[in-house]
Coordinates of C-alpha atoms in Angstrom, one line a residue:
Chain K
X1 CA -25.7 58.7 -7.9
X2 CA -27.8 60.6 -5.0
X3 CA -28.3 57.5 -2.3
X4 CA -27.2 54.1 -1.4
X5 CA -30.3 52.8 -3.7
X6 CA -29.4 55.2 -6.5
X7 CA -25.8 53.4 -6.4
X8 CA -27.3 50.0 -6.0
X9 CA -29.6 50.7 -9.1
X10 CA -27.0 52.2 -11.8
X11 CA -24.2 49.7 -10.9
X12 CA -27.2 46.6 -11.1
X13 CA -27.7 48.0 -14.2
X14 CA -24.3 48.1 -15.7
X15 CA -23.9 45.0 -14.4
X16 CA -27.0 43.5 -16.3
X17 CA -26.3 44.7 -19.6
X18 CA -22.4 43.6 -19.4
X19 CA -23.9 40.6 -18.8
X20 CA -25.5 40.5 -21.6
X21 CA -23.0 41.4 -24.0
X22 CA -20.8 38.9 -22.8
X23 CA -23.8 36.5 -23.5
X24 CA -24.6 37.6 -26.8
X25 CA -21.0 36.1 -28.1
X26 CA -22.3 32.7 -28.5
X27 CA -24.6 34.4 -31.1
X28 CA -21.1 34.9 -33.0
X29 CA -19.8 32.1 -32.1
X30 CA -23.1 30.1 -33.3
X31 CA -22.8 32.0 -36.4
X32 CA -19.0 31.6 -37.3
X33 CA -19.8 27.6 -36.7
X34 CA -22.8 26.8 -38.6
X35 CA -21.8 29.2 -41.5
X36 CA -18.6 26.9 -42.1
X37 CA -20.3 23.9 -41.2
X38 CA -23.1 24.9 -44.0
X39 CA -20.5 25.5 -46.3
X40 CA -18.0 23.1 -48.3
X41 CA -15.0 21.9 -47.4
X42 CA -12.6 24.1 -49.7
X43 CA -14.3 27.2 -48.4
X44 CA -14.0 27.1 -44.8
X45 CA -11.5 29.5 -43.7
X46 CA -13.2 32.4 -46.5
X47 CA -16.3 31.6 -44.8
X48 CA -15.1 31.8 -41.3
X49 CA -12.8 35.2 -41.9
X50 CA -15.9 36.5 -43.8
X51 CA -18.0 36.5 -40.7
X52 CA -15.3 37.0 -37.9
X53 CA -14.0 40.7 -39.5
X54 CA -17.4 42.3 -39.5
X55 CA -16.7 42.2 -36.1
X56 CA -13.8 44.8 -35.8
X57 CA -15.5 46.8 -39.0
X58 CA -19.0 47.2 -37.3
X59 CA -17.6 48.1 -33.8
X60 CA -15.6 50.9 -35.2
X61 CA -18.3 52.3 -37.5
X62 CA -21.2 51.5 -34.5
X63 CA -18.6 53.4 -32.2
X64 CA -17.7 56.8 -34.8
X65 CA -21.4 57.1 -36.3
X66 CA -23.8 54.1 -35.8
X67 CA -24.8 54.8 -31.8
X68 CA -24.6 59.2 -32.9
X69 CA -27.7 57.6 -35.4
X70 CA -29.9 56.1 -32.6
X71 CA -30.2 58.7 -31.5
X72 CA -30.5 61.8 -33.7
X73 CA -33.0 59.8 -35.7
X74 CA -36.3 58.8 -33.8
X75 CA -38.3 61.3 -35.8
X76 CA -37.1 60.4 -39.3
X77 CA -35.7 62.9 -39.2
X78 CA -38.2 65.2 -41.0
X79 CA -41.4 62.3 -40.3
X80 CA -42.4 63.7 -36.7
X81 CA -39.7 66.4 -36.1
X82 CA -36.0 67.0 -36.8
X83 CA -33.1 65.8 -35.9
X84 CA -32.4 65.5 -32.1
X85 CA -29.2 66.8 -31.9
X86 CA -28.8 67.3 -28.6
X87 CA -29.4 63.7 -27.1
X88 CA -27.5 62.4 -29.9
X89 CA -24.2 64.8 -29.2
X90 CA -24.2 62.8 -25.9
X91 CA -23.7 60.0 -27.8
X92 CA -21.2 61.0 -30.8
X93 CA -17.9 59.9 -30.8
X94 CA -16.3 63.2 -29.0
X95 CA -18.7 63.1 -26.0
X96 CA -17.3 62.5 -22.7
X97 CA -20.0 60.1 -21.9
X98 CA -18.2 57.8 -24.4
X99 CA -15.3 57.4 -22.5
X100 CA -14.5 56.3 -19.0
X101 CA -17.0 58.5 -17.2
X102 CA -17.4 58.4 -13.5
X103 CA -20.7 60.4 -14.1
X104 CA -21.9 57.9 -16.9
X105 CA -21.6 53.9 -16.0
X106 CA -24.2 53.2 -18.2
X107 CA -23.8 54.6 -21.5
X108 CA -20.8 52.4 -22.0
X109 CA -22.7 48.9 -21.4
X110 CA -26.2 50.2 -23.3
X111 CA -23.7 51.1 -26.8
X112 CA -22.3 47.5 -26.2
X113 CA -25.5 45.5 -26.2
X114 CA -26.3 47.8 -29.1
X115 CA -23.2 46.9 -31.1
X116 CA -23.6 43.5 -30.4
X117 CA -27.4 43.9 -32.1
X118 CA -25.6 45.2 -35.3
X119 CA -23.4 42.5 -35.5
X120 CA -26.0 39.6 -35.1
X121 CA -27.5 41.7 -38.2
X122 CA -25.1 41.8 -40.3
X123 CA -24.1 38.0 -39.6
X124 CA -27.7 37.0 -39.9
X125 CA -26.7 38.2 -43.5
X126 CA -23.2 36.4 -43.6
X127 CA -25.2 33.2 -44.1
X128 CA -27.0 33.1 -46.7
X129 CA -24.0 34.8 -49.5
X130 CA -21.7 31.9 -48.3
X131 CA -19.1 30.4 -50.8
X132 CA -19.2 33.0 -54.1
X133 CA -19.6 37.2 -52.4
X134 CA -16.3 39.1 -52.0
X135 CA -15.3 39.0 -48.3
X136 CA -13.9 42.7 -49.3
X137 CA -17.8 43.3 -50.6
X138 CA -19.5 41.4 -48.2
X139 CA -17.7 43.4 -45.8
X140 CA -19.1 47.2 -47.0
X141 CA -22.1 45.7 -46.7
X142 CA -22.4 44.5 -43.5
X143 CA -21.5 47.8 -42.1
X144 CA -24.5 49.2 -43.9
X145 CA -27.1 47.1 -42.3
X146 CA -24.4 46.7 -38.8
X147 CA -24.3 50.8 -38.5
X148 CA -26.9 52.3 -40.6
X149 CA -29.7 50.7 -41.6
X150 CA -30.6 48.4 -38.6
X151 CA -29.5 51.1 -36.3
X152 CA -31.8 53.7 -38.6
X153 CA -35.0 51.2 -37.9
X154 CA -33.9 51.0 -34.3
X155 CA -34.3 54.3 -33.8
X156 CA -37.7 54.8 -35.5
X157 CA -39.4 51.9 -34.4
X158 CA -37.3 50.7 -31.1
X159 CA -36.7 53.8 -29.5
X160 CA -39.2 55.2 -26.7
X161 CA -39.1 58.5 -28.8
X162 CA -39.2 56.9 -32.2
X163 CA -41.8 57.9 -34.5
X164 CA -43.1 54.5 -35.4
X165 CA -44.4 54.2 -32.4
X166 CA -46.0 57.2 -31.4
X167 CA -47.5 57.3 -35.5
X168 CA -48.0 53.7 -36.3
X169 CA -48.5 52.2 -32.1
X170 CA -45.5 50.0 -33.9
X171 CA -44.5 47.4 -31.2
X172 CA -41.6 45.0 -31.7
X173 CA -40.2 44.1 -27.8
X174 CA -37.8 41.9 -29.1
X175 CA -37.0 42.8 -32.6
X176 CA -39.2 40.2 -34.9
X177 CA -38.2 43.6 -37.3
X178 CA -36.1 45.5 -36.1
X179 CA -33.0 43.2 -36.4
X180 CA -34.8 40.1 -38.1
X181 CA -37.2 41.2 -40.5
X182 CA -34.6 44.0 -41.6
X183 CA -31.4 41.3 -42.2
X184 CA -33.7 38.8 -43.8
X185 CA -34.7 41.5 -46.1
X186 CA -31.5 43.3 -46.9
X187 CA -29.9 39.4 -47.5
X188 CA -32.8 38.9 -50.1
X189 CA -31.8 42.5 -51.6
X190 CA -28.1 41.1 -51.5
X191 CA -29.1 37.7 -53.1
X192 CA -31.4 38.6 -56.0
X193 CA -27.7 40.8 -57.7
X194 CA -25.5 37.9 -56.1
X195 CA -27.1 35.1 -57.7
X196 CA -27.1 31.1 -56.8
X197 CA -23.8 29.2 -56.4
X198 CA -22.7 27.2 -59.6
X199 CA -24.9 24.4 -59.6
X200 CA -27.9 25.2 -57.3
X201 CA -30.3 24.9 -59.8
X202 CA -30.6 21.9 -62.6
X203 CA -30.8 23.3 -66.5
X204 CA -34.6 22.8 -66.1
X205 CA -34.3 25.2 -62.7
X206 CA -35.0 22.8 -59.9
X207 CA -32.8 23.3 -57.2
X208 CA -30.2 20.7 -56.0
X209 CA -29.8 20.6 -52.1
X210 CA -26.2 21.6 -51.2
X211 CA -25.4 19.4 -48.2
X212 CA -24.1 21.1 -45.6
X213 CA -20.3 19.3 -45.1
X214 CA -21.0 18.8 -41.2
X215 CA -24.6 18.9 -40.1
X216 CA -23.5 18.5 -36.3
X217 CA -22.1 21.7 -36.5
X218 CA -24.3 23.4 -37.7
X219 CA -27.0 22.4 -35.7
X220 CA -24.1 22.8 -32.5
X221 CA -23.7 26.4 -34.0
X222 CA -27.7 26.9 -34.1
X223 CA -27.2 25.9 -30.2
X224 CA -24.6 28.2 -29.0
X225 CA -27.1 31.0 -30.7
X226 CA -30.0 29.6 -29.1
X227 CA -27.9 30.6 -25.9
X228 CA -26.7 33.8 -27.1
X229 CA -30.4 34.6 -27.5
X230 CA -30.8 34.7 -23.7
X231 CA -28.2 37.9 -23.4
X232 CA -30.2 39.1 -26.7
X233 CA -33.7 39.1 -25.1
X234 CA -32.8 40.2 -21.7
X235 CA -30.6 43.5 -23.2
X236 CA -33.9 44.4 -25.1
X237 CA -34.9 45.5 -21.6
X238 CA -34.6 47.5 -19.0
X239 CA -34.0 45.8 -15.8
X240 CA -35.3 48.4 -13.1
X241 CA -36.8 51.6 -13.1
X242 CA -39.1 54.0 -11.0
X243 CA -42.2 55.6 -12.4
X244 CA -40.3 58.9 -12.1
X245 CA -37.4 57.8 -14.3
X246 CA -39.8 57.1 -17.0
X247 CA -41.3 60.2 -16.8
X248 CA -45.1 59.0 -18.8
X249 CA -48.4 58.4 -17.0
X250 CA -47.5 55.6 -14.4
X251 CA -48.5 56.5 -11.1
X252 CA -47.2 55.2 -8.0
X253 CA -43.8 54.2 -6.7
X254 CA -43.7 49.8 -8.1
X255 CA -40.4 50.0 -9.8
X256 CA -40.0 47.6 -13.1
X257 CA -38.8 46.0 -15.6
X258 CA -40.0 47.9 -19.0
X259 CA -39.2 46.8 -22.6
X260 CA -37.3 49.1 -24.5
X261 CA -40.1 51.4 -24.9
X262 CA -40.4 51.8 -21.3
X263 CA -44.0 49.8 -21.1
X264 CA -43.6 47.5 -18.2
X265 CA -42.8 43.7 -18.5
X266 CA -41.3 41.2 -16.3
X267 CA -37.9 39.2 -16.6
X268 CA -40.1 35.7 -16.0
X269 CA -42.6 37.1 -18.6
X270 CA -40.2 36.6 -21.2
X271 CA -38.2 33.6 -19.9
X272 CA -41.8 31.3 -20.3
X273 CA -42.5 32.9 -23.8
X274 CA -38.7 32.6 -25.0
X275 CA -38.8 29.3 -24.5
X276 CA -42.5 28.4 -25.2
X277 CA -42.1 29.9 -28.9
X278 CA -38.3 27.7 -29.1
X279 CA -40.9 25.1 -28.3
X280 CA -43.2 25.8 -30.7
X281 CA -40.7 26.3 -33.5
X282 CA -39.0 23.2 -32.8
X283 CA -42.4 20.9 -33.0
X284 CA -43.6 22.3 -35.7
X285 CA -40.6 22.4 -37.6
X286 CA -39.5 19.0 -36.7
X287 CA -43.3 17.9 -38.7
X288 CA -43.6 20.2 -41.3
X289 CA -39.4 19.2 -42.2
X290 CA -39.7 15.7 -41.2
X291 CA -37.6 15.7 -38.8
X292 CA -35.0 17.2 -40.8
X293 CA -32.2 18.6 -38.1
X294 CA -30.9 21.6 -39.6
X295 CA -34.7 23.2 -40.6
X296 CA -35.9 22.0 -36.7
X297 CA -32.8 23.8 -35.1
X298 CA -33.5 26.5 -37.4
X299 CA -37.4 26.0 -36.8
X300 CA -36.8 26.9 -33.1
X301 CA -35.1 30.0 -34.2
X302 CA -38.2 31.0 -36.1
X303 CA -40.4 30.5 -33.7
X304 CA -38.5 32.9 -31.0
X305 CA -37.9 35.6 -34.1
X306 CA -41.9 35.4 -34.4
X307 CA -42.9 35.6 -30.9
X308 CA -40.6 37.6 -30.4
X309 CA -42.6 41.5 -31.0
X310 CA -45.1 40.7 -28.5
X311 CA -43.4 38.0 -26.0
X312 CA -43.4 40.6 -23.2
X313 CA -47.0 40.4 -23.6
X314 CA -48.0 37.3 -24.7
X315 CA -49.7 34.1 -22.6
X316 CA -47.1 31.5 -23.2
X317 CA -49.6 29.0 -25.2
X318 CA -50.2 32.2 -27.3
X319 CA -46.3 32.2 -27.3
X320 CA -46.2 28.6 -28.1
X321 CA -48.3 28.7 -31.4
X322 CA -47.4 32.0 -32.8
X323 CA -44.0 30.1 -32.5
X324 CA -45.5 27.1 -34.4
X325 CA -46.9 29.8 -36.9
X326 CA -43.4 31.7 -37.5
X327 CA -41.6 28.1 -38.0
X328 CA -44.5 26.8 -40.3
X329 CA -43.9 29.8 -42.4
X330 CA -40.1 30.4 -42.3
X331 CA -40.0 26.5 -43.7
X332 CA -42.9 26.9 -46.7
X333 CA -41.7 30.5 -47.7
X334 CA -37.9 29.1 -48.2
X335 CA -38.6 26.2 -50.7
X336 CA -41.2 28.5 -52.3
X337 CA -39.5 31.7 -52.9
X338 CA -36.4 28.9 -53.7
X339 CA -38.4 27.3 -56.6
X340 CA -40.3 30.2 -57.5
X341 CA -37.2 33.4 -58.0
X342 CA -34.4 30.4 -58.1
X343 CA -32.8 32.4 -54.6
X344 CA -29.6 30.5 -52.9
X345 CA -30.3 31.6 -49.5
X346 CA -27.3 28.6 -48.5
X347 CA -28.7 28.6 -45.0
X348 CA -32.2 29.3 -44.5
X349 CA -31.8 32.8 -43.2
X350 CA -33.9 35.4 -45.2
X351 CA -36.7 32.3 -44.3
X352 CA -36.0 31.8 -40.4
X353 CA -35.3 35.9 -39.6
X354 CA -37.0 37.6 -42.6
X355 CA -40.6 35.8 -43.1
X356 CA -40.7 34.6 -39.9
X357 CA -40.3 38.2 -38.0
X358 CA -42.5 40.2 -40.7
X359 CA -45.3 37.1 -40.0
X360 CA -44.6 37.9 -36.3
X361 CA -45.0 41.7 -36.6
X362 CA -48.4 41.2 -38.7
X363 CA -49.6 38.7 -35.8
X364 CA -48.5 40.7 -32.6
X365 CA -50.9 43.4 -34.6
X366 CA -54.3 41.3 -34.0
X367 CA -52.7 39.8 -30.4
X368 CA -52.1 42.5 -28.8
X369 CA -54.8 45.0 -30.9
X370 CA -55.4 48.1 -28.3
X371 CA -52.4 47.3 -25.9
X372 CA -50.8 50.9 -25.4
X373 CA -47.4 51.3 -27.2
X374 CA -46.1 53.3 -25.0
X375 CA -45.9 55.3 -21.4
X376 CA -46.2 57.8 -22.5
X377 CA -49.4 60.3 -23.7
X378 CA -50.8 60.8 -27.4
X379 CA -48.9 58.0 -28.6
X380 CA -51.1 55.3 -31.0
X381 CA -51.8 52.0 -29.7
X382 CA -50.8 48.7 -31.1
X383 CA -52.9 47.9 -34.1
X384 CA -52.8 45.4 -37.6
X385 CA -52.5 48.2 -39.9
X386 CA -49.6 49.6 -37.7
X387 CA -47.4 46.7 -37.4
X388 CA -48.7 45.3 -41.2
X389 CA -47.2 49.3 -42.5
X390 CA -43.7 48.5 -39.6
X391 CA -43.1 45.0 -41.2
X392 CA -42.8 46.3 -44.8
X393 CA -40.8 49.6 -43.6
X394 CA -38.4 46.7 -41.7
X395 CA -38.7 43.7 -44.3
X396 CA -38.7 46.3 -47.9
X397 CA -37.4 49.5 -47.1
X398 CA -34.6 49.8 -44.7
X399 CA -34.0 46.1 -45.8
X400 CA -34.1 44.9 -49.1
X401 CA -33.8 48.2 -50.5
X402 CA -30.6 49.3 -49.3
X403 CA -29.3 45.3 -49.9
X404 CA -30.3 45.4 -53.8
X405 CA -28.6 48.7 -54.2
X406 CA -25.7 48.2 -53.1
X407 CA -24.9 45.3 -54.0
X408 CA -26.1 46.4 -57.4
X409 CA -23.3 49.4 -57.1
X410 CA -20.7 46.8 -55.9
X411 CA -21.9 44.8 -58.7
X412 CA -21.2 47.4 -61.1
X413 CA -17.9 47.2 -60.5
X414 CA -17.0 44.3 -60.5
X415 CA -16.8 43.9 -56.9
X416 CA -19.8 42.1 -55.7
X417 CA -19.0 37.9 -56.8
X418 CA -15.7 36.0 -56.7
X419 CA -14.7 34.7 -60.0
X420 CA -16.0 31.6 -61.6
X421 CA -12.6 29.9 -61.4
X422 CA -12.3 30.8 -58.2
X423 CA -15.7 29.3 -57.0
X424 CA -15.0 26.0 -58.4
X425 CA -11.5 26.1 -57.1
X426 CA -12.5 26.5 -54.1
X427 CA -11.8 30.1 -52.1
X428 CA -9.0 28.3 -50.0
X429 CA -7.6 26.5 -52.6
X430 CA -4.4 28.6 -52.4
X431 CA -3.9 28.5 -48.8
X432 CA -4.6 24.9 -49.0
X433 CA -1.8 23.8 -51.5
X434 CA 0.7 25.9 -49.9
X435 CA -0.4 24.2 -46.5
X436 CA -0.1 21.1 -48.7
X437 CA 3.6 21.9 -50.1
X438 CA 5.0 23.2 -47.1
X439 CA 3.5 19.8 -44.8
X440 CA 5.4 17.9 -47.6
X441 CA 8.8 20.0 -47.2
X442 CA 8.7 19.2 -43.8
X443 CA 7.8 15.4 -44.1
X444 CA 11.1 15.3 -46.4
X445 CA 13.5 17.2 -43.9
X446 CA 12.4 14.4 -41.5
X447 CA 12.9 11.8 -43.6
X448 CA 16.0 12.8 -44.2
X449 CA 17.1 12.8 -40.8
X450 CA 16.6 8.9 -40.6
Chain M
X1 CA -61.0 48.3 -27.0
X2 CA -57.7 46.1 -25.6
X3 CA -56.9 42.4 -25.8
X4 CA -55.1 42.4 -23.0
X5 CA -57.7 44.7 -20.5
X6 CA -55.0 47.9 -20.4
X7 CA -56.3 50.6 -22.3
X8 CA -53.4 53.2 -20.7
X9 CA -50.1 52.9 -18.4
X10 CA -51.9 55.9 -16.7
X11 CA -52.4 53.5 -13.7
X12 CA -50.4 52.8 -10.2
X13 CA -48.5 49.1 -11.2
X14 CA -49.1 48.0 -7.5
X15 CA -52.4 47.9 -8.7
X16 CA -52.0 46.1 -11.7
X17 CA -51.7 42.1 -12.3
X18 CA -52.0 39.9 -15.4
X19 CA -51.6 42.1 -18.5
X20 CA -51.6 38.9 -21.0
X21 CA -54.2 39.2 -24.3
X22 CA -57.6 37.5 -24.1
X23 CA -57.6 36.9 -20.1
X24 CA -60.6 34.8 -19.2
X25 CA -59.9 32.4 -22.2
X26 CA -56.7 30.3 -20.7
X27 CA -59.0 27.2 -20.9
X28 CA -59.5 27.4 -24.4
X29 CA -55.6 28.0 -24.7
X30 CA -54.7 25.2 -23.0
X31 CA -56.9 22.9 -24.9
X32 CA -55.6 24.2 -27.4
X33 CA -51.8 23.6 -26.6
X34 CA -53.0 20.5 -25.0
X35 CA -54.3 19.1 -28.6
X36 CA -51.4 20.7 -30.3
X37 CA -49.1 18.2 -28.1
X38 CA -50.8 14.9 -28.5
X39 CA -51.5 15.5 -31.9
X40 CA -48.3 16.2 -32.5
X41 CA -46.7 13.1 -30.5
X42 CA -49.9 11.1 -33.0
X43 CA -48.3 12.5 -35.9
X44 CA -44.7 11.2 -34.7
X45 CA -45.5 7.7 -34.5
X46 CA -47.1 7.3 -37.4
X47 CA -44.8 9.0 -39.5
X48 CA -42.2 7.4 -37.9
X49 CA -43.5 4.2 -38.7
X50 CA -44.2 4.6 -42.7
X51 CA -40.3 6.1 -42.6
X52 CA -39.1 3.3 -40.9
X53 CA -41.1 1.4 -43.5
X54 CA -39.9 3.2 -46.4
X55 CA -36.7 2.2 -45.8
X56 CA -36.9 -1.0 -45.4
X57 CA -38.7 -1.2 -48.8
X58 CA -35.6 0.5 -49.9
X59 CA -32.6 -0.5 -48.3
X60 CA -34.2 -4.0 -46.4
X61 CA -32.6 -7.1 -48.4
X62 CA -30.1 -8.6 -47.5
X63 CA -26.9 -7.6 -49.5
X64 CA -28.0 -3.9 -49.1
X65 CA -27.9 -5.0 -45.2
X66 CA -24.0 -6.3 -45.8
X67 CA -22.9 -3.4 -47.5
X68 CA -24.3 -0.9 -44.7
X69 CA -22.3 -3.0 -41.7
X70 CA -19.4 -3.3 -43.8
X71 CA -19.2 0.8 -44.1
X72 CA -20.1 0.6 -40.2

């Protein structure tokens, strides 16, 4: 830190994306409370534990390999260049800048909005196996989307370096793909080996609606992520820089605000189009479900995830429909793929992050056609073909790829589904009669104390 | 060609304002967000109606009526 303003600027910064972090909890939180709100009573604690311990798994394996992947990766490797060793050493596990660092105060902060990116991706997941995966399987899984393949994408296509964007002009501000395109994908991959719970579907295949046990939670839990989003978009930034510390074609001496790719934005740019595309989920989710709550909470979050590669740029009307669009989709695509492949996704999320943030990708294509990706010189501009050729790479190949094969390996052996007596007992049913004995051991010793 | 009038960041940003796509059309925009919303509040009460409707056709007589405020 050279000046007074230097100082200013790095410890605003830190500042801004601990912030965020602390923020993007409620995602958790939101999670943890409308996945056992979706799910039946004899299954809460399974469903809760299921989702709380990817957090300790995907910090550990973000920390020893998933932030070193960042950013080694941008080129491929091998796609646009090798591996870039060198920025990613400052990032491996043994690097100095990993620890406390006088020198560093912002690597620290940037690895923790980053980790808190991985576990909203593998949650995203969490959702839709509910009540009949392995927790132990479920739990190998999300650290393959949580610390490789969401942080793989991230550094091809969400990286100023990465080679989707200098290639394809890809362009995804606030991750339509990159972290919802990608889960919703990889949770398809995970639910076409997994299969439907035990009764889903009628003999004749029509599927039977599964209540959720408490709708107010759920649609409380959809809230507090709602909320969470705020820390989410605002970490997808950077909050201040000066033309020289971005180092492209900018001239002058106007600091900004960029988007992860360094392209200048504003903080009240994205505050209108956050919550113009909420808008625009909710309305038209609220209409195309009929005022169904759970689909027009979930509808809201649809219409954000589609907006969301382009809502640095967008007008908010634009903002507004394309939110409308994303909800309209994520609703139809669920009850068709549903009726169609006879897919248990038990709440709605391969529909509200997957169709809706591969729709958004494919849209932010034609929007924003000729807008330049990046800074930076020789890179391509944002075009259809570009995002159309990002959107599968997100939704099919780092996605649902890497979710059908390995939970076709865990499935192999055995691993992958609880067993059948099990799911009808219930996964707490052992915890719950011992509860049950011991409460009745107790009530006796009291009695006999009359 | 651009949507939103930037073609390159090779520019000073104290000389730059609205960066939005299809500047010049915000009219049309907000007709069209404009229609969106009544539409949509249109839609609302008439569906709100028939639902209302429905379940009175349903659930309306009397004994279903009892049962309902006895599980109140």
């Amino acid at each position: 830190m050279g000046s007074n303003l230097d100082a200013l600027t790095t410890v605003f910064t830190e500042f801004y994306y601990w912030l965020t972090v602390a923020l993007m909890f409620l995602i958790h939180v939101g999670f943890c409370m409308y996945e056992v709100g979706a799910s039946r009573r004899r299954n809460h604690m399974h469903t809760l534990m299921k989702n709380s311990m990817l957090i300790p798994l995907v910090t550990v394996t973000f920390f020893y390999f998933g932030w070193w992947i960042y950013w080694a990766f941008p080129n491929g490797p091998f796609i646009n260049g090798g591996i870039l060793w060198d920025d990613a050493a400052a990032n491996s596990p043994i690097s100095s800048t990993m620890g406390t660092n006088l020198g560093d105060r912002i690597t620290g902060v940037f690895w923790a909005a980053f980790l808190l990116f991985s576990w909203t991706a593998a949650s995203i997941v969490s959702g839709s196996v509910i009540e009949r995966i392995n927790s132990g399987a479920f739990w190998i899984l999300a650290v393959v989307i949580g610390s490789g393949a969401w942080i793989i994408d991230a550094a091809w296509g969400w990286h100023y370096g990465g080679w989707m964007v200098q290639l394809l002009g890809y362009h995804d501000a606030y991750a339509s793909g990159v972290i919802h395109a990608i889960a919703g994908g990889f949770a398809l991959g995970v639910l076409v080996v997994l299969g439907p719970r035990i009764g889903k579907f009628a003999a004749d295949g029509t599927p039977r609606n599964i209540r959720p046990h408490n709708s107010w939670m759920v649609c409380i839990g959809l809230f507090c992520i709602y909320t969470g989003f705020w820390g989410f978009y605002v970490a997808c930034n950077v909050p201040i820089i000066d033309p020289g510390g971005i180092g492209g074609l900018i001239t002058g001496e106007t600091w900004t605000a960029t988007t992860i790719y360094l392209t200048p934005t504003t903080l009240g740019a994205i505050t209108v189009n956050f919550l113009m595309s909420l808008s625009g989920g909710m309305l038209a989710a609220f209409m195309v479900s009929k005022g169904d709550a759970f689909w027009t909470y979930s509808g809201g979050l649809a219409g954000i995830i589609a907006a969301s590669a382009g809502n640095d740029i967008y007008h908010p009307i634009q903002a507004m429909i394309i939110g409308m669009v994303g909800a309209w989709v994520a609703y139809k695509m669920h009850h068709w793929v549903e009726r169609r492949f006879k897919i248990d996704d038990a709440v709605g999320a391969v529909a509200v992050h997957g169709y809706a943030g591969f729709a958004g990708l494919i849209i932010a294509g034609f929007v924003l056609w000729g807008h330049p990706s990046s800074p930076y010189e020789g890179y391509a501009s944002i075009n259809p073909l570009g995002q159309f050729v990002g959107a599968i790479i997100m939704f099919f190949v780092l996605g649902f790829l890497p979710g059908w094969v390995v939970a076709k390996i865990l499935h192999s052996f055995g691993l992958l589904r609880i067993p059948k007596q099990v799911e009808l007992l219930g996964l707490d049913f052992r915890s719950t009669q011992e509860q049950r004995a011991a409460t009745a051991e107790i009530r006796e010793a009291q009695k006999s104390e009359i | 060609m651009t949507t939103t009038g930037i073609e390159s960041w090779a520019v000073d940003l104290a000389e730059v304002g609205a960066i939005y796509p299809f500047q010049g059309t915000e009219w049309l925009w907000v007709i069209i967000g404009l229609a969106t919303w009544i539409g949509w509040h249109v839609w609302c009460v008439n569906w709100e109606k028939s639902y209302h409707e429905e379940k009175i056709q349903q659930f309306g007589d009397k004994s279903k009526i009892e049962e309902a405020l006895e599980e109140d």
